[in-house]
Amino acid sequence: MRSRYCAYTLGLINYLVSTTLPAQQAMLDTQAMALWSQSSQWLGLSIDRSLGGEPGSSRAQVTFTARWADPDGSQHSHQECSEFQKLGDRWFFIDPNHRLKAGRNEPCPCGSGRKFKQCCSG
């Protein structure tokens, strides 16, 4: 989560795309991401809680609060509980704005090799 926040502060949109679940990458609005990244003054990130992510696990959750200011100086904060999926030796962000779709008994489109109902369906 920290690396993704830093990528927003530095305008590294390609990194944000590459660390999003591969099955969701084509759905991302990279122009909107770049505009938000460049027009915001980034004020900080707090990691509130993390679950999972230990050796041998393939799922994790990170609850965080990100703070930023718009060009007019108005300050904002956003709290979210983000989901991550480990594929191979890399962790990927599961974008909640782009739900994966598949039949419950079909392979999960995230590439984990598990059935959708046991992976990213919910």
Coordinates of N, CA and C in Angstrom, one line a residue:
M1 N 0.8 -1.2 0.0 CA 0.0 0.0 0.0 C 0.9 1.3 0.0
R2 N 1.9 1.2 0.8 CA 2.8 2.4 0.8 C 3.4 2.7 -0.5
S3 N 3.8 1.6 -1.3 CA 4.4 1.9 -2.6 C 3.4 2.4 -3.6
R4 N 2.2 2.1 -3.5 CA 1.1 2.6 -4.3 C 0.9 4.1 -4.0
Y5 N 0.8 4.4 -2.7 CA 0.6 5.8 -2.3 C 1.8 6.6 -2.9
C6 N 3.0 6.2 -2.7 CA 4.2 6.9 -3.2 C 4.1 7.1 -4.7
A7 N 3.6 6.0 -5.4 CA 3.5 6.1 -6.8 C 2.5 7.3 -7.2
Y8 N 1.4 7.4 -6.5 CA 0.5 8.5 -6.7 C 1.2 9.9 -6.5
T9 N 2.0 10.0 -5.4 CA 2.7 11.2 -5.1 C 3.7 11.6 -6.2
L10 N 4.3 10.6 -6.9 CA 5.3 10.8 -7.9 C 4.8 10.8 -9.3
G11 N 3.5 10.5 -9.5 CA 2.9 10.4 -10.8 C 3.3 9.1 -11.6
L12 N 3.6 8.1 -10.9 CA 4.1 6.8 -11.5 C 2.9 5.9 -11.9
I13 N 2.1 6.4 -12.8 CA 0.9 5.7 -13.2 C 1.2 4.3 -13.7
N14 N 2.2 4.1 -14.5 CA 2.6 2.7 -15.0 C 2.8 1.8 -13.8
Y15 N 3.4 2.2 -12.7 CA 3.6 1.4 -11.6 C 2.2 1.0 -11.0
L16 N 1.3 2.0 -10.9 CA 0.0 1.7 -10.3 C -0.7 0.7 -11.1
V17 N -0.6 0.8 -12.5 CA -1.3 -0.2 -13.3 C -0.6 -1.6 -13.1
S18 N 0.7 -1.6 -13.1 CA 1.4 -2.9 -13.0 C 1.2 -3.6 -11.7
T19 N 0.8 -2.9 -10.6 CA 0.6 -3.5 -9.3 C -0.9 -3.7 -9.1
T20 N -1.8 -3.5 -10.1 CA -3.2 -3.8 -10.0 C -3.3 -5.2 -10.5
L21 N -4.3 -5.9 -10.0 CA -4.6 -7.3 -10.5 C -4.6 -7.3 -12.0
P22 N -3.8 -8.2 -12.7 CA -3.7 -8.2 -14.1 C -5.1 -8.2 -14.8
A23 N -6.1 -8.9 -14.3 CA -7.4 -9.0 -14.9 C -8.1 -7.7 -14.9
Q24 N -7.7 -6.8 -14.1 CA -8.3 -5.5 -14.0 C -7.6 -4.3 -14.7
Q25 N -6.4 -4.5 -15.1 CA -5.5 -3.5 -15.6 C -6.1 -2.7 -16.8
A26 N -6.7 -3.4 -17.7 CA -7.3 -2.8 -18.9 C -8.5 -1.9 -18.6
M27 N -9.1 -2.1 -17.4 CA -10.3 -1.3 -17.0 C -9.9 0.0 -16.3
L28 N -8.7 0.2 -16.0 CA -8.3 1.4 -15.3 C -8.3 2.7 -16.2
D29 N -8.7 3.8 -15.6 CA -8.7 5.1 -16.3 C -7.4 5.8 -16.0
T30 N -6.4 5.5 -16.8 CA -5.1 6.0 -16.5 C -5.0 7.5 -16.6
Q31 N -5.8 8.1 -17.5 CA -5.8 9.6 -17.6 C -6.4 10.2 -16.3
A32 N -7.4 9.7 -15.8 CA -8.0 10.2 -14.5 C -7.0 10.0 -13.4
M33 N -6.3 8.9 -13.4 CA -5.3 8.6 -12.3 C -4.2 9.6 -12.4
A34 N -3.7 9.9 -13.6 CA -2.6 10.8 -13.8 C -3.1 12.2 -13.4
L35 N -4.3 12.6 -13.8 CA -4.8 14.0 -13.4 C -4.8 14.1 -11.9
W36 N -5.4 13.2 -11.2 CA -5.5 13.2 -9.8 C -4.2 13.3 -9.1
S37 N -3.3 12.4 -9.6 CA -1.9 12.4 -9.1 C -1.2 13.7 -9.2
Q38 N -1.3 14.3 -10.4 CA -0.6 15.6 -10.6 C -1.2 16.8 -10.0
S39 N -2.5 16.8 -9.9 CA -3.2 18.0 -9.4 C -3.3 18.0 -7.8
S40 N -3.0 16.9 -7.2 CA -3.1 16.9 -5.7 C -1.8 17.2 -5.0
Q41 N -1.9 17.8 -3.9 CA -0.8 17.9 -3.0 C -1.0 16.8 -1.9
W42 N -0.1 15.9 -1.9 CA -0.2 14.7 -1.1 C 0.3 15.0 0.3
L43 N -0.6 14.7 1.3 CA -0.3 15.1 2.7 C 0.1 14.0 3.6
G44 N -0.2 12.8 3.2 CA 0.3 11.7 4.1 C -0.6 10.4 4.0
L45 N 0.0 9.3 4.5 CA -0.7 8.0 4.5 C -0.5 7.4 5.9
S46 N -1.6 6.9 6.4 CA -1.6 6.2 7.7 C -2.1 4.8 7.4
I47 N -1.3 3.8 7.8 CA -1.8 2.4 7.8 C -2.5 2.1 9.1
D48 N -3.8 1.9 9.0 CA -4.6 1.7 10.2 C -4.6 0.2 10.7
R49 N -4.5 -0.7 9.8 CA -4.6 -2.1 10.1 C -4.2 -3.0 8.9
S50 N -3.6 -4.1 9.1 CA -3.3 -5.0 8.1 C -3.6 -6.4 8.6
L51 N -4.2 -7.2 7.7 CA -4.5 -8.6 7.9 C -4.0 -9.5 6.8
G52 N -3.4 -10.6 7.2 CA -2.9 -11.5 6.2 C -1.5 -11.1 5.7
G53 N -1.1 -11.6 4.6 CA 0.2 -11.2 4.0 C 1.4 -12.0 4.6
E54 N 1.1 -12.9 5.5 CA 2.2 -13.6 6.1 C 2.7 -14.7 5.1
P55 N 3.9 -15.2 5.3 CA 4.5 -16.2 4.4 C 3.5 -17.3 4.2
G56 N 3.3 -17.7 2.9 CA 2.4 -18.8 2.6 C 1.0 -18.3 2.3
S57 N 0.6 -17.1 2.6 CA -0.7 -16.6 2.3 C -0.8 -16.0 0.9
S58 N -2.0 -16.0 0.4 CA -2.1 -15.4 -0.9 C -3.1 -14.2 -0.9
R59 N -3.7 -13.9 0.2 CA -4.6 -12.7 0.3 C -4.2 -11.9 1.5
A60 N -4.5 -10.6 1.4 CA -4.2 -9.6 2.5 C -5.1 -8.5 2.4
Q61 N -5.4 -7.8 3.5 CA -6.1 -6.6 3.5 C -5.3 -5.5 4.2
V62 N -5.4 -4.3 3.7 CA -4.8 -3.2 4.4 C -5.8 -2.0 4.5
T63 N -6.1 -1.6 5.7 CA -6.9 -0.5 6.0 C -6.0 0.7 6.1
F64 N -6.3 1.8 5.4 CA -5.4 2.9 5.4 C -6.3 4.2 5.3
T65 N -5.6 5.3 5.6 CA -6.2 6.6 5.4 C -5.2 7.5 4.6
A66 N -5.6 8.0 3.4 CA -4.7 8.8 2.6 C -5.3 10.2 2.7
R67 N -4.4 11.2 2.7 CA -4.8 12.6 2.8 C -4.1 13.4 1.7
W68 N -4.9 14.4 1.1 CA -4.4 15.2 0.1 C -5.2 16.5 0.0
A69 N -4.6 17.5 -0.7 CA -5.2 18.8 -0.9 C -5.4 19.0 -2.4
D70 N -6.5 19.6 -2.7 CA -6.8 20.0 -4.1 C -6.0 21.3 -4.4
P71 N -6.0 21.7 -5.7 CA -5.2 22.9 -6.0 C -5.8 24.2 -5.3
D72 N -7.1 24.2 -4.9 CA -7.7 25.3 -4.2 C -7.4 25.3 -2.7
G73 N -6.6 24.3 -2.3 CA -6.2 24.2 -0.9 C -7.2 23.4 0.0
S74 N -8.3 23.0 -0.5 CA -9.3 22.2 0.3 C -8.6 20.8 0.5
Q75 N -8.7 20.4 1.8 CA -8.1 19.1 2.2 C -9.1 18.0 2.3
H76 N -8.6 16.8 2.0 CA -9.5 15.6 1.9 C -8.8 14.5 2.6
S77 N -9.6 13.5 3.0 CA -9.0 12.2 3.4 C -9.9 11.1 2.9
H78 N -9.3 10.0 2.7 CA -10.1 8.8 2.2 C -9.6 7.6 3.0
Q79 N -10.5 6.9 3.7 CA -10.2 5.7 4.4 C -10.8 4.5 3.6
E80 N -10.0 3.5 3.4 CA -10.4 2.3 2.6 C -9.7 1.0 3.2
C81 N -10.4 -0.1 3.0 CA -9.9 -1.4 3.3 C -9.6 -2.0 2.0
S82 N -8.3 -2.1 1.6 CA -8.0 -2.6 0.3 C -7.6 -4.1 0.4
E83 N -8.0 -4.8 -0.7 CA -7.7 -6.2 -0.8 C -6.5 -6.4 -1.7
F84 N -5.6 -7.4 -1.4 CA -4.5 -7.7 -2.2 C -4.5 -9.2 -2.5
Q85 N -4.0 -9.6 -3.6 CA -3.9 -11.0 -4.0 C -2.4 -11.3 -4.4
K86 N -1.9 -12.3 -3.9 CA -0.5 -12.7 -4.3 C -0.6 -13.7 -5.4
L87 N 0.1 -13.4 -6.5 CA 0.2 -14.3 -7.7 C 1.7 -14.5 -7.9
G88 N 2.1 -15.7 -7.8 CA 3.6 -16.0 -7.9 C 4.3 -15.4 -6.7
D89 N 5.2 -14.5 -7.0 CA 5.9 -13.9 -5.8 C 5.6 -12.4 -5.7
R90 N 4.5 -12.0 -6.4 CA 4.1 -10.5 -6.4 C 2.7 -10.3 -5.8
W91 N 2.6 -9.2 -5.1 CA 1.3 -8.8 -4.6 C 0.6 -7.8 -5.5
F92 N -0.7 -8.0 -5.7 CA -1.5 -7.1 -6.6 C -2.7 -6.5 -5.9
F93 N -2.9 -5.3 -6.1 CA -4.1 -4.6 -5.6 C -5.3 -5.0 -6.3
I94 N -6.4 -5.3 -5.6 CA -7.7 -5.7 -6.2 C -8.5 -4.4 -6.2
D95 N -8.8 -3.8 -7.4 CA -9.5 -2.6 -7.5 C -11.0 -2.8 -7.2
P96 N -11.5 -2.2 -6.1 CA -13.0 -2.4 -5.8 C -13.9 -1.8 -6.8
N97 N -13.4 -0.9 -7.7 CA -14.2 -0.2 -8.7 C -14.4 -1.1 -9.9
H98 N -13.7 -2.2 -10.0 CA -13.7 -3.0 -11.2 C -13.9 -4.5 -10.8
R99 N -15.1 -4.9 -10.4 CA -15.3 -6.2 -9.9 C -15.0 -7.2 -11.0
L100 N -14.4 -8.3 -10.6 CA -14.1 -9.4 -11.5 C -15.4 -10.2 -11.7
K101 N -15.6 -10.7 -12.9 CA -16.8 -11.5 -13.1 C -16.5 -12.8 -13.7
A102 N -17.1 -13.9 -13.2 CA -17.0 -15.2 -13.7 C -18.0 -16.1 -13.1
G103 N -18.3 -17.2 -13.6 CA -19.2 -18.1 -13.0 C -18.6 -18.7 -11.7
R104 N -19.4 -19.0 -10.7 CA -18.9 -19.4 -9.4 C -17.9 -20.5 -9.5
N105 N -18.1 -21.5 -10.4 CA -17.3 -22.6 -10.5 C -16.2 -22.5 -11.6
E106 N -16.1 -21.4 -12.2 CA -15.1 -21.1 -13.2 C -13.8 -20.7 -12.5
P107 N -12.7 -20.9 -13.3 CA -11.4 -20.4 -12.7 C -11.5 -18.9 -12.5
C108 N -10.9 -18.4 -11.4 CA -10.9 -17.0 -11.1 C -10.1 -16.2 -12.2
P109 N -10.6 -15.1 -12.7 CA -9.9 -14.3 -13.7 C -8.6 -13.6 -13.1
C110 N -8.4 -13.7 -11.8 CA -7.2 -13.1 -11.3 C -6.0 -13.9 -11.6
G111 N -6.2 -15.1 -12.0 CA -5.0 -16.0 -12.3 C -4.5 -16.8 -11.2
S112 N -5.2 -16.9 -10.1 CA -4.8 -17.6 -8.9 C -4.8 -19.1 -9.1
G113 N -5.7 -19.6 -10.0 CA -5.8 -21.0 -10.3 C -7.0 -21.6 -9.4
R114 N -7.5 -20.8 -8.5 CA -8.7 -21.3 -7.7 C -10.0 -21.0 -8.4
K115 N -11.1 -21.6 -7.9 CA -12.4 -21.3 -8.4 C -12.8 -19.9 -8.0
F116 N -13.5 -19.2 -8.8 CA -13.9 -17.8 -8.6 C -14.6 -17.7 -7.2
K117 N -15.5 -18.6 -6.9 CA -16.3 -18.5 -5.6 C -15.4 -18.6 -4.4
Q118 N -14.2 -19.2 -4.5 CA -13.2 -19.4 -3.4 C -12.1 -18.3 -3.5
C119 N -12.2 -17.4 -4.4 CA -11.2 -16.4 -4.5 C -11.7 -15.0 -4.5
C120 N -11.9 -14.4 -5.6 CA -12.2 -13.0 -5.7 C -13.7 -12.6 -5.8
S121 N -14.6 -13.6 -5.6 CA -16.0 -13.3 -5.8 C -16.6 -12.4 -4.7
G122 N -16.0 -12.3 -3.6 CA -16.7 -11.6 -2.6 C -16.0 -11.0 -1.5

